[in-house]
Amino acid sequence: MNRNRFVAILFLLALSLGAAGDRALAQQPASQSNDANGSARSGDELQFSKLLAQARPKRRPFFSLMPEIRNLNLSGPTISIMTAASAANLQVFGNGTPGTMTKWTGFTSSNSTIGDSNVYEDKFGKVGIGTTAPTSLLTVHGMIETTLGGYKFPDGTVQATVGIPFVIHDATLMGDGRSATPLGIALGGVNTIHLANGAVTTPKIANGAVVRSLNGMFDNVSLAEGPNITIVQSGNTLTVASPSSLTSVAHDTSLTGSGTAASPLGVANGGVGNAQLAPNAVTSSKIASGNVVRSVNGLNDSVTLAEGSNITITKSGDTLTIAGAAGSSVAHHAVSTHLVDLSFSGEDVVSKQVPAGSYLIFFKIDLSNVDVDPQSVSCKLSTGDSSDIRLGALDDADKGMIVLQDAATFSATTTITVHCTGHKVIGFRFVLTALKVDSIE
């Protein structure tokens, strides 16, 4: 038994006996011979020497043990102690295990017993509680309880709760697990390595993030070139082209639409202006009836009315006043008030016979459509002038008028006739006038 252990045992014994009085006498075995280290050798004959335990007047009572003979390094498990108040010796019996701290195990009126405690120290200074094989400076086999203050660590931090003070983690997480900074996944903390294969399903992908499907197909979709189609890849771009087709339709404001089925290309409202009309593009048939004077006595384009014999033509603004002087002019006039039901084959609605000579010829007819559908009517002078009109359905712009005028010279007596064609159209109040003039220039 080394010196330090023996002194510790004596100190514990002295504390245990403090309640018995200020002094106590103890006996310790004394060896007849010691080795160089002060330890008793096996087989040495043991003798007892007296120890005096005396109380010291300190803040805490303690005992000082002083041997009667100066030999403190005796080996052996037995020591005998007796109090100074009693003349009899109070023997202490028991034994111990090397390295294990001794403790009181029992008391009687005549003796006390010591034995091994639960504390062990090996030759390397490692202390074990509940174990004789400590692996650290202090190894505890069992539960450790602290009732005040907690545990202080080398870095100066104190842990006073059952939990750990904070959580150590890598860059994939943030926070330290406390309520002020809860543990969570860091922004950008989830990378490819953290995702299991097949982990990302359609519901996990936000709208507008990827192409979810292509024509109902998924995974690795391939675009193949069909007739008149080329597909060219450049980096992350696929260019699909149709070399023989227009990729887009560019147009000015004269057109509308994009040329697709949803937005067909067409002429914009008001898109055809003067600049868009080619010379001679507007023919007679393109002009709606009742909008312009198509002809004057069969003449077109730039017609000029010239003053003949006994005729004056006076222009005032947009008005031409034609006046006749006294002369040999005669008006041949035919008027009909009966109703004429026009047909597809046509009807001679009015006629007038005139003698040879030169004439200005005028005709007027009122028309009414009696059909539920729109109908067209055309009338023609036997001298050549003609016109047509489109009448609306019954009770919807179903009335109209045709006016004809012409100039002709007859070498003999001639009947001037007006022929009209139509369907379910009634003609009424028609007038034919042939004004004989001296000449037509």
Short mmCIF file of C-alpha atoms in Angstrom, two decimals:
data_model
loop_
_atom_site.label_atom_id
_atom_site.label_comp_id
_atom_site.label_asym_id
_atom_site.label_seq_id
_atom_site.Cartn_x
_atom_site.Cartn_y
_atom_site.Cartn_z
CA MET A 1 0.00 0.00 0.00
CA ASN A 2 1.57 3.31 -1.04
CA ARG A 3 2.06 6.20 1.30
CA ASN A 4 -0.65 8.46 -0.11
CA ARG A 5 -3.32 5.80 0.09
CA PHE A 6 -2.48 4.96 3.66
CA VAL A 7 -2.60 8.60 4.73
CA ALA A 8 -5.99 8.99 3.02
CA ILE A 9 -7.34 5.99 4.93
CA LEU A 10 -6.13 7.35 8.23
CA PHE A 11 -7.69 10.75 7.39
CA LEU A 12 -11.08 9.16 6.70
CA LEU A 13 -10.88 7.17 9.90
CA ALA A 14 -10.08 10.28 11.89
CA LEU A 15 -13.09 12.10 10.45
CA SER A 16 -15.33 9.15 11.31
CA LEU A 17 -14.19 9.22 14.91
CA GLY A 18 -14.63 12.96 15.35
CA ALA A 19 -17.92 12.53 17.16
CA ALA A 20 -16.33 10.38 19.90
CA GLY A 21 -14.31 13.20 21.49
CA ASP A 22 -11.41 15.49 20.97
CA ARG A 23 -8.84 12.69 21.19
CA ALA A 24 -8.54 9.09 20.18
CA LEU A 25 -5.82 6.53 20.35
CA ALA A 26 -5.24 4.16 17.48
CA GLN A 27 -2.88 1.31 16.94
CA GLN A 28 -1.21 0.53 13.63
CA PRO A 29 0.83 -2.49 12.71
CA ALA A 30 4.56 -1.92 12.87
CA SER A 31 6.92 -3.91 10.73
CA GLN A 32 10.23 -5.16 12.00
CA SER A 33 11.90 -4.17 8.77
CA ASN A 34 11.08 -2.01 5.76
CA ASP A 35 12.38 -1.94 2.23
CA ALA A 36 13.96 1.08 0.63
CA ASN A 37 10.54 2.45 -0.36
CA GLY A 38 9.19 2.20 3.16
CA SER A 39 6.85 -0.70 2.34
CA ALA A 40 6.56 -3.77 4.44
CA ARG A 41 7.76 -6.98 2.89
CA SER A 42 5.60 -10.06 2.71
CA GLY A 43 6.27 -12.30 5.68
CA ASP A 44 7.48 -9.56 8.00
CA GLU A 45 6.42 -9.91 11.62
CA LEU A 46 3.90 -7.24 12.48
CA GLN A 47 3.89 -5.19 15.68
CA PHE A 48 1.48 -2.47 16.76
CA SER A 49 2.35 1.11 17.63
CA LYS A 50 -0.03 3.68 19.02
CA LEU A 51 -1.45 6.66 17.04
CA LEU A 52 -2.77 9.76 18.74
CA ALA A 53 -5.73 11.46 16.98
CA GLN A 54 -6.10 15.00 18.31
CA ALA A 55 -8.85 17.47 17.29
CA ARG A 56 -7.76 20.84 15.93
CA PRO A 57 -9.68 24.07 16.62
CA LYS A 58 -10.41 24.96 13.01
CA ARG A 59 -13.53 26.09 11.09
CA ARG A 60 -14.15 22.44 10.33
CA PRO A 61 -13.15 19.85 12.96
CA PHE A 62 -10.50 17.41 11.83
CA PHE A 63 -7.98 15.04 13.35
CA SER A 64 -4.24 14.81 13.13
CA LEU A 65 -2.82 11.29 13.50
CA MET A 66 0.68 11.05 14.88
CA PRO A 67 2.39 7.66 15.19
CA GLU A 68 3.97 6.58 18.37
CA ILE A 69 6.79 5.12 16.36
CA ARG A 70 7.75 6.77 13.09
CA ASN A 71 6.82 4.19 10.53
CA LEU A 72 3.80 5.00 8.32
CA ASN A 73 4.36 2.75 5.32
CA LEU A 74 3.27 -0.62 6.63
CA SER A 75 1.40 -3.03 4.39
CA GLY A 76 -1.42 -5.17 5.74
CA PRO A 77 -5.19 -4.83 5.89
CA THR A 78 -5.65 -4.49 9.68
CA ILE A 79 -5.60 -1.42 12.03
CA SER A 80 -6.79 -1.04 15.59
CA ILE A 81 -8.09 2.27 17.07
CA MET A 82 -9.22 3.07 20.62
CA THR A 83 -10.57 6.31 22.10
CA ALA A 84 -8.70 8.26 24.74
CA ALA A 85 -11.75 8.36 26.97
CA SER A 86 -11.88 4.63 27.36
CA ALA A 87 -9.02 2.60 28.47
CA ALA A 88 -10.12 -0.36 26.36
CA ASN A 89 -9.09 -0.68 22.67
CA LEU A 90 -11.90 -0.39 19.96
CA GLN A 91 -10.61 -2.76 17.37
CA VAL A 92 -11.19 -2.24 13.60
CA PHE A 93 -11.40 -5.30 11.47
CA GLY A 94 -11.63 -5.80 7.71
CA ASN A 95 -9.59 -5.98 4.57
CA GLY A 96 -9.30 -4.17 1.28
CA THR A 97 -8.30 -4.43 -2.33
CA PRO A 98 -5.22 -2.61 -3.61
CA GLY A 99 -6.25 0.56 -5.45
CA THR A 100 -9.73 0.66 -3.88
CA MET A 101 -10.64 3.37 -1.36
CA THR A 102 -11.58 1.97 2.13
CA LYS A 103 -14.85 2.76 3.87
CA TRP A 104 -16.64 1.79 7.12
CA THR A 105 -18.82 -1.24 6.56
CA GLY A 106 -20.12 -1.84 10.09
CA PHE A 107 -20.00 -0.88 13.82
CA THR A 108 -20.55 -2.83 17.07
CA SER A 109 -19.99 -1.95 20.72
CA SER A 110 -16.66 -3.70 20.71
CA ASN A 111 -15.28 -3.14 17.20
CA SER A 112 -15.77 -1.63 13.77
CA THR A 113 -15.35 -3.05 10.29
CA ILE A 114 -13.87 -1.54 7.12
CA GLY A 115 -14.00 -2.71 3.50
CA ASP A 116 -13.77 -1.65 -0.13
CA SER A 117 -15.68 1.40 -1.34
CA ASN A 118 -16.97 1.94 -4.88
CA VAL A 119 -14.02 4.21 -5.71
CA TYR A 120 -10.92 2.81 -7.41
CA GLU A 121 -7.65 4.37 -8.60
CA ASP A 122 -5.16 2.55 -10.79
CA LYS A 123 -1.39 3.07 -10.94
CA PHE A 124 -1.82 5.64 -13.73
CA GLY A 125 -3.91 7.93 -11.55
CA LYS A 126 -7.15 7.09 -13.38
CA VAL A 127 -10.11 6.97 -11.01
CA GLY A 128 -13.10 4.71 -11.53
CA ILE A 129 -16.46 4.89 -9.75
CA GLY A 130 -18.34 1.64 -10.09
CA THR A 131 -15.55 0.18 -12.20
CA THR A 132 -11.99 -1.11 -11.55
CA ALA A 133 -10.97 -0.53 -15.15
CA PRO A 134 -11.12 3.27 -15.72
CA THR A 135 -10.21 4.42 -19.21
CA SER A 136 -10.09 8.16 -18.46
CA LEU A 137 -8.95 10.37 -15.62
CA LEU A 138 -12.45 9.73 -14.20
CA THR A 139 -14.64 6.88 -15.44
CA VAL A 140 -18.12 6.36 -13.97
CA HIS A 141 -20.05 3.15 -14.49
CA GLY A 142 -23.61 4.24 -13.80
CA MET A 143 -25.79 7.32 -13.71
CA ILE A 144 -24.28 10.70 -12.69
CA GLU A 145 -26.53 13.14 -10.84
CA THR A 146 -25.85 16.81 -10.21
CA THR A 147 -28.26 18.71 -7.97
CA LEU A 148 -26.78 22.20 -8.25
CA GLY A 149 -24.88 24.19 -10.86
CA GLY A 150 -24.70 21.66 -13.68
CA TYR A 151 -21.49 20.71 -15.52
CA LYS A 152 -18.70 23.04 -16.54
CA PHE A 153 -16.67 22.19 -19.64
CA PRO A 154 -13.08 23.10 -20.65
CA ASP A 155 -14.30 25.91 -22.90
CA GLY A 156 -15.92 27.55 -19.88
CA THR A 157 -19.52 26.73 -20.86
CA VAL A 158 -21.88 25.34 -18.23
CA GLN A 159 -24.59 22.83 -19.04
CA ALA A 160 -27.41 23.04 -16.49
CA THR A 161 -30.14 21.17 -18.39
CA VAL A 162 -30.60 17.64 -19.62
CA GLY A 163 -30.26 18.77 -23.25
CA ILE A 164 -27.15 19.64 -25.16
CA PRO A 165 -26.38 23.40 -25.37
CA PHE A 166 -26.46 23.49 -29.16
CA VAL A 167 -26.40 21.25 -32.24
CA ILE A 168 -23.33 20.98 -34.42
CA HIS A 169 -24.18 20.46 -38.10
CA ASP A 170 -22.85 21.01 -41.59
CA ALA A 171 -23.81 23.69 -44.14
CA THR A 172 -26.97 21.83 -45.19
CA LEU A 173 -28.71 22.93 -41.96
CA MET A 174 -29.11 26.24 -40.15
CA GLY A 175 -29.87 27.18 -36.54
CA ASP A 176 -28.59 25.50 -33.36
CA GLY A 177 -31.73 23.73 -32.16
CA ARG A 178 -32.76 26.35 -29.60
CA SER A 179 -36.10 28.15 -29.67
CA ALA A 180 -34.42 31.40 -30.70
CA THR A 181 -32.67 29.75 -33.66
CA PRO A 182 -34.59 26.56 -34.54
CA LEU A 183 -32.85 23.87 -36.50
CA GLY A 184 -33.87 23.74 -40.15
CA ILE A 185 -32.71 23.12 -43.70
CA ALA A 186 -30.43 25.91 -44.91
CA LEU A 187 -31.28 27.97 -47.97
CA GLY A 188 -29.81 26.00 -50.84
CA GLY A 189 -28.97 23.20 -48.43
CA VAL A 190 -30.59 20.44 -50.49
CA ASN A 191 -28.29 19.47 -53.35
CA THR A 192 -28.23 16.62 -55.85
CA ILE A 193 -26.44 14.32 -53.40
CA HIS A 194 -29.28 14.66 -50.87
CA LEU A 195 -32.05 13.72 -53.33
CA ALA A 196 -32.74 10.03 -53.75
CA ASN A 197 -33.27 8.73 -57.27
CA GLY A 198 -36.91 9.19 -58.27
CA ALA A 199 -37.58 11.46 -55.27
CA VAL A 200 -38.89 14.41 -57.31
CA THR A 201 -42.38 13.64 -58.62
CA THR A 202 -44.74 15.86 -60.62
CA PRO A 203 -46.58 17.32 -57.57
CA LYS A 204 -43.22 18.51 -56.16
CA ILE A 205 -42.42 20.63 -59.23
CA ALA A 206 -43.77 24.19 -59.19
CA ASN A 207 -45.88 25.41 -62.09
CA GLY A 208 -43.89 27.22 -64.75
CA ALA A 209 -40.58 25.65 -63.66
CA VAL A 210 -40.07 22.91 -66.26
CA VAL A 211 -41.75 21.35 -69.29
CA ARG A 212 -43.90 18.75 -67.55
CA SER A 213 -44.84 16.86 -70.71
CA LEU A 214 -44.69 17.20 -74.47
CA ASN A 215 -47.82 16.11 -76.32
CA GLY A 216 -48.62 13.81 -73.41
CA MET A 217 -45.13 12.22 -73.41
CA PHE A 218 -42.66 12.21 -70.49
CA ASP A 219 -39.03 11.39 -69.65
CA ASN A 220 -36.62 11.37 -72.62
CA VAL A 221 -38.69 12.71 -75.53
CA SER A 222 -37.15 12.89 -79.00
CA LEU A 223 -38.25 15.24 -81.77
CA ALA A 224 -37.89 13.65 -85.21
CA GLU A 225 -37.72 15.47 -88.53
CA GLY A 226 -40.75 14.95 -90.74
CA PRO A 227 -41.27 16.04 -94.37
CA ASN A 228 -40.13 19.63 -95.01
CA ILE A 229 -38.98 19.95 -91.36
CA THR A 230 -35.43 20.40 -90.05
CA ILE A 231 -34.37 20.26 -86.39
CA VAL A 232 -31.01 21.83 -85.50
CA GLN A 233 -29.51 21.74 -82.00
CA SER A 234 -27.21 24.52 -80.81
CA GLY A 235 -26.34 24.36 -77.12
CA ASN A 236 -29.62 24.17 -75.23
CA THR A 237 -31.65 25.43 -78.20
CA LEU A 238 -33.59 23.32 -80.71
CA THR A 239 -34.47 25.21 -83.88
CA VAL A 240 -37.37 23.64 -85.76
CA ALA A 241 -37.66 25.02 -89.28
CA SER A 242 -39.70 24.41 -92.41
CA PRO A 243 -37.44 25.56 -95.26
CA SER A 244 -40.25 25.63 -97.82
CA SER A 245 -42.78 27.34 -95.56
CA LEU A 246 -43.15 30.80 -94.13
CA THR A 247 -42.10 31.03 -90.51
CA SER A 248 -44.14 34.18 -89.99
CA VAL A 249 -46.20 36.73 -91.89
CA ALA A 250 -45.14 40.35 -91.67
CA HIS A 251 -47.55 42.93 -93.02
CA ASP A 252 -48.46 46.59 -92.82
CA THR A 253 -51.66 48.18 -91.57
CA SER A 254 -53.49 47.41 -94.81
CA LEU A 255 -53.78 43.78 -93.63
CA THR A 256 -54.94 42.14 -90.45
CA GLY A 257 -54.37 38.75 -88.83
CA SER A 258 -51.29 36.55 -88.49
CA GLY A 259 -51.97 34.01 -91.20
CA THR A 260 -52.92 31.23 -88.78
CA ALA A 261 -56.14 29.30 -88.47
CA ALA A 262 -56.92 31.22 -85.29
CA SER A 263 -56.16 34.59 -86.91
CA PRO A 264 -56.49 34.42 -90.72
CA LEU A 265 -54.76 37.03 -92.81
CA GLY A 266 -57.13 39.54 -94.41
CA VAL A 267 -57.62 43.08 -95.65
CA ALA A 268 -57.96 45.47 -92.74
CA ASN A 269 -60.98 47.72 -92.41
CA GLY A 270 -60.06 50.80 -94.42
CA GLY A 271 -56.95 49.02 -95.59
CA VAL A 272 -57.57 49.76 -99.27
CA GLY A 273 -56.79 53.40 -99.83
CA ASN A 274 -56.00 55.45 -102.91
CA ALA A 275 -52.40 54.24 -102.84
CA GLN A 276 -53.50 50.60 -102.86
CA LEU A 277 -55.74 51.03 -105.94
CA ALA A 278 -53.93 50.50 -109.20
CA PRO A 279 -54.87 52.66 -112.18
CA ASN A 280 -58.07 51.41 -113.85
CA ALA A 281 -58.66 49.01 -110.92
CA VAL A 282 -62.20 50.27 -110.29
CA THR A 283 -64.44 49.19 -113.12
CA SER A 284 -68.14 49.92 -113.54
CA SER A 285 -69.13 46.65 -111.97
CA LYS A 286 -67.18 47.50 -108.81
CA ILE A 287 -69.25 50.62 -108.18
CA ALA A 288 -72.45 50.09 -106.23
CA SER A 289 -75.65 51.28 -107.88
CA GLY A 290 -76.89 54.71 -106.93
CA ASN A 291 -73.51 56.04 -105.92
CA VAL A 292 -72.17 57.73 -109.08
CA VAL A 293 -73.27 58.69 -112.59
CA ARG A 294 -72.04 55.72 -114.49
CA SER A 295 -72.36 57.36 -117.90
CA VAL A 296 -73.89 60.28 -119.70
CA ASN A 297 -75.61 59.32 -122.91
CA GLY A 298 -73.38 56.28 -123.03
CA LEU A 299 -70.29 58.34 -122.52
CA ASN A 300 -67.83 57.57 -119.74
CA ASP A 301 -64.73 59.00 -118.16
CA SER A 302 -64.38 62.77 -118.61
CA VAL A 303 -67.68 63.75 -120.21
CA THR A 304 -68.20 67.33 -121.28
CA LEU A 305 -71.58 68.86 -121.89
CA ALA A 306 -71.29 71.37 -124.71
CA GLU A 307 -73.77 74.08 -125.61
CA GLY A 308 -75.52 73.37 -128.87
CA SER A 309 -77.97 75.48 -130.78
CA ASN A 310 -80.40 77.26 -128.53
CA ILE A 311 -78.73 75.69 -125.45
CA THR A 312 -76.88 77.38 -122.61
CA ILE A 313 -74.98 75.52 -119.88
CA THR A 314 -74.27 77.45 -116.73
CA LYS A 315 -72.11 76.03 -113.89
CA SER A 316 -72.67 77.19 -110.32
CA GLY A 317 -70.71 75.23 -107.73
CA ASP A 318 -71.57 71.58 -108.31
CA THR A 319 -74.65 72.49 -110.37
CA LEU A 320 -74.91 72.67 -114.18
CA THR A 321 -77.91 74.59 -115.42
CA ILE A 322 -78.89 73.68 -118.97
CA ALA A 323 -81.26 76.15 -120.56
CA GLY A 324 -82.85 76.09 -123.97
CA ALA A 325 -83.52 79.11 -126.10
CA ALA A 326 -86.62 79.42 -128.27
CA GLY A 327 -86.28 77.19 -131.29
CA SER A 328 -87.58 74.04 -132.89
CA SER A 329 -87.08 71.69 -129.86
CA VAL A 330 -89.90 69.18 -129.36
CA ALA A 331 -90.31 66.85 -126.37
CA HIS A 332 -91.79 63.43 -127.01
CA HIS A 333 -93.15 62.16 -123.71
CA ALA A 334 -94.53 58.78 -122.60
CA VAL A 335 -95.91 58.16 -119.08
CA SER A 336 -97.34 54.93 -117.61
CA THR A 337 -99.00 54.51 -114.23
CA HIS A 338 -99.91 50.85 -114.47
CA LEU A 339 -97.99 48.24 -112.50
CA VAL A 340 -95.53 45.96 -114.26
CA ASP A 341 -94.52 42.62 -112.66
CA LEU A 342 -90.97 42.11 -113.83
CA SER A 343 -89.69 38.64 -114.70
CA PHE A 344 -86.39 37.02 -115.48
CA SER A 345 -87.09 37.16 -119.21
CA GLY A 346 -87.79 40.89 -118.95
CA GLU A 347 -90.52 43.29 -119.98
CA ASP A 348 -90.70 46.27 -122.35
CA VAL A 349 -92.08 48.63 -119.75
CA VAL A 350 -92.50 51.75 -121.98
CA SER A 351 -91.85 52.88 -125.56
CA LYS A 352 -92.13 56.04 -127.64
CA GLN A 353 -92.01 56.55 -131.42
CA VAL A 354 -90.14 59.62 -132.60
CA PRO A 355 -89.46 61.02 -136.08
CA ALA A 356 -85.98 61.26 -137.54
CA GLY A 357 -83.76 63.71 -135.80
CA SER A 358 -81.42 64.15 -132.84
CA TYR A 359 -82.76 63.51 -129.33
CA LEU A 360 -81.82 63.73 -125.70
CA ILE A 361 -83.53 60.74 -124.08
CA PHE A 362 -84.48 60.48 -120.37
CA PHE A 363 -86.12 57.59 -118.50
CA LYS A 364 -87.21 57.07 -114.88
CA ILE A 365 -88.92 54.10 -113.15
CA ASP A 366 -89.92 53.46 -109.51
CA LEU A 367 -89.42 49.89 -108.21
CA SER A 368 -90.69 47.84 -105.24
CA ASN A 369 -89.52 44.38 -104.13
CA VAL A 370 -92.37 42.13 -103.00
CA ASP A 371 -90.12 39.14 -102.16
CA VAL A 372 -88.79 38.18 -98.76
CA ASP A 373 -85.31 38.02 -100.29
CA PRO A 374 -83.29 40.86 -101.83
CA GLN A 375 -83.69 41.12 -105.64
CA SER A 376 -81.81 42.80 -108.49
CA VAL A 377 -83.37 44.87 -111.26
CA SER A 378 -81.79 46.16 -114.48
CA CYS A 379 -83.18 48.46 -117.15
CA LYS A 380 -81.79 49.37 -120.61
CA LEU A 381 -82.67 51.96 -123.26
CA SER A 382 -82.80 50.68 -126.81
CA THR A 383 -80.29 53.42 -127.58
CA GLY A 384 -77.73 51.82 -125.31
CA ASP A 385 -77.72 53.32 -121.80
CA SER A 386 -78.43 50.86 -118.93
CA SER A 387 -78.34 50.61 -115.17
CA ASP A 388 -79.13 48.13 -112.38
CA ILE A 389 -80.06 48.25 -108.72
CA ARG A 390 -80.23 45.82 -105.79
CA LEU A 391 -83.41 46.07 -103.72
CA GLY A 392 -83.64 44.93 -100.12
CA ALA A 393 -86.07 42.27 -98.92
CA LEU A 394 -89.71 43.09 -98.35
CA ASP A 395 -90.17 45.78 -95.70
CA ASP A 396 -86.40 46.35 -95.59
CA ALA A 397 -85.18 48.95 -98.13
CA ASP A 398 -87.41 47.32 -100.70
CA LYS A 399 -87.95 50.55 -102.73
CA GLY A 400 -85.71 51.98 -105.42
CA MET A 401 -85.44 53.95 -108.65
CA ILE A 402 -83.54 53.63 -111.93
CA VAL A 403 -82.79 56.69 -114.08
CA LEU A 404 -81.42 56.41 -117.64
CA GLN A 405 -80.33 59.12 -120.05
CA ASP A 406 -78.93 58.97 -123.54
CA ALA A 407 -78.47 60.93 -126.75
CA ALA A 408 -79.14 59.56 -130.21
CA THR A 409 -79.71 60.65 -133.81
CA PHE A 410 -82.18 58.75 -135.96
CA SER A 411 -82.24 58.86 -139.72
CA ALA A 412 -85.80 57.58 -139.82
CA THR A 413 -88.81 57.22 -137.57
CA THR A 414 -87.72 55.12 -134.61
CA THR A 415 -89.39 53.58 -131.56
CA ILE A 416 -87.42 54.15 -128.38
CA THR A 417 -87.99 51.24 -125.96
CA VAL A 418 -87.03 50.59 -122.32
CA HIS A 419 -86.54 46.89 -121.35
CA CYS A 420 -86.37 45.89 -117.65
CA THR A 421 -85.70 42.48 -116.03
CA GLY A 422 -86.17 41.30 -112.45
CA HIS A 423 -87.96 38.82 -110.20
CA LYS A 424 -90.89 39.54 -107.91
CA VAL A 425 -90.29 43.22 -108.41
CA ILE A 426 -93.07 45.64 -109.29
CA GLY A 427 -92.34 48.63 -111.59
CA PHE A 428 -94.57 51.71 -111.51
CA ARG A 429 -94.62 55.44 -112.37
CA PHE A 430 -92.24 55.24 -115.29
CA VAL A 431 -91.59 58.15 -117.65
CA LEU A 432 -89.81 58.23 -121.02
CA THR A 433 -88.94 61.60 -122.55
CA ALA A 434 -87.18 62.19 -125.92
CA LEU A 435 -86.20 65.81 -126.35
CA LYS A 436 -85.52 66.67 -129.99
CA VAL A 437 -82.59 69.03 -130.45
CA ASP A 438 -81.05 70.65 -133.43
CA SER A 439 -77.86 68.68 -133.15
CA ILE A 440 -75.75 66.62 -130.83
CA GLU A 441 -72.14 67.62 -130.66
#
